[in-house]
Coordinates of C-alpha atoms in Angstrom, one line a residue:
I243 CA 80.6 111.5 57.4
D244 CA 80.6 107.7 57.4
C245 CA 79.1 106.0 54.4
E246 CA 78.3 102.3 54.7
G247 CA 77.8 100.5 51.4
F248 CA 80.1 102.8 49.4
D249 CA 80.6 100.9 46.1
M250 CA 84.3 100.7 45.1
A251 CA 86.3 98.0 43.3
G252 CA 83.3 95.7 43.0
R253 CA 82.4 95.7 46.7
K254 CA 80.3 97.6 49.2
R255 CA 82.7 99.3 51.7
L256 CA 82.9 101.8 54.5
A257 CA 84.1 105.2 53.4
E258 CA 84.8 108.1 55.7
F259 CA 84.4 111.6 54.2
V260 CA 86.3 114.2 56.2
Y261 CA 85.3 117.9 55.9
G262 CA 86.9 121.1 57.3
D263 CA 85.8 124.6 56.7
E264 CA 82.9 123.3 54.6
K265 CA 85.3 121.6 52.2
L266 CA 86.1 118.0 51.6
Y267 CA 89.6 117.3 52.8
F268 CA 90.0 113.6 52.4
V269 CA 88.3 110.3 52.0
W270 CA 89.3 106.9 53.6
V271 CA 87.9 103.8 52.0
L272 CA 88.4 100.6 54.1
V273 CA 89.5 97.5 52.3
E274 CA 90.4 93.9 53.4
P275 CA 94.0 93.0 54.1
E276 CA 94.0 90.3 51.5
E277 CA 93.2 92.9 48.8
L278 CA 96.2 95.1 49.4
D279 CA 98.6 93.6 46.8
G280 CA 95.9 93.7 44.1
I281 CA 94.9 97.3 45.0
E282 CA 98.5 98.4 45.0
L283 CA 99.1 96.9 41.6
A284 CA 96.0 98.7 40.3
M285 CA 97.1 102.0 41.8
V286 CA 100.6 101.6 40.2
Q287 CA 98.9 100.9 36.8
E288 CA 96.6 103.9 37.2
Y289 CA 99.0 106.5 38.8
G290 CA 102.5 105.2 38.1
S291 CA 105.1 104.5 40.8
A292 CA 104.5 105.6 44.3
K293 CA 106.6 108.6 45.4
Y294 CA 106.8 107.4 49.0
V295 CA 106.8 103.7 50.0
S296 CA 107.1 102.3 53.5
P297 CA 105.9 99.1 55.2
D298 CA 102.8 101.1 56.3
F299 CA 101.8 102.8 53.0
S300 CA 102.4 103.6 49.3
A301 CA 101.7 107.2 48.5
F302 CA 100.9 108.4 45.0
T303 CA 101.2 112.1 45.6
E304 CA 100.8 113.2 42.0
A305 CA 97.3 111.7 42.2
R306 CA 96.7 112.7 45.8
A307 CA 96.1 109.1 46.7
A308 CA 97.6 106.5 49.0
L309 CA 97.2 102.9 50.1
R310 CA 97.6 102.4 53.8
K311 CA 98.8 98.9 54.7
D312 CA 98.9 99.0 58.6
V313 CA 95.2 99.8 58.6
P314 CA 94.0 98.6 55.2
E315 CA 92.4 101.6 53.5
I316 CA 92.7 103.8 50.5
L317 CA 93.1 107.5 50.9
F318 CA 92.1 110.3 48.5
Y319 CA 92.9 113.8 49.5
A320 CA 92.1 117.3 48.3
P321 CA 94.8 119.8 47.2
I322 CA 94.3 121.8 50.4
A323 CA 95.4 118.7 52.4
S324 CA 98.5 117.9 50.2
A325 CA 101.1 119.6 52.4
Q326 CA 99.8 117.8 55.5
F327 CA 99.9 114.3 53.9
E328 CA 103.2 114.8 52.1
A329 CA 104.8 115.8 55.4
W330 CA 103.4 112.6 57.0
F331 CA 104.6 110.5 54.1
S332 CA 108.1 111.9 53.9
Q333 CA 108.6 111.6 57.7
A334 CA 107.3 108.0 57.9
Q335 CA 109.7 106.5 55.4

């Protein structure tokens, strides 16, 4: 489900809610490239150090959240999707 005008971090954004088997699996929230440094700093302050860091993302797996840098967006994922995303993060380092 695409949601135009999703309010996050003081701006209206595009968010994509992805469902499977009638459950929410993950949410992508698009951000602007110039916001990445500030968002990453806020995520470190909120969640602690990222477990996985690469040029393309910083993954805060304890919080099931990540900041994607190659396509600027924030990811939040459900416990059911944890194994899938941790596999991606660990292989992409």
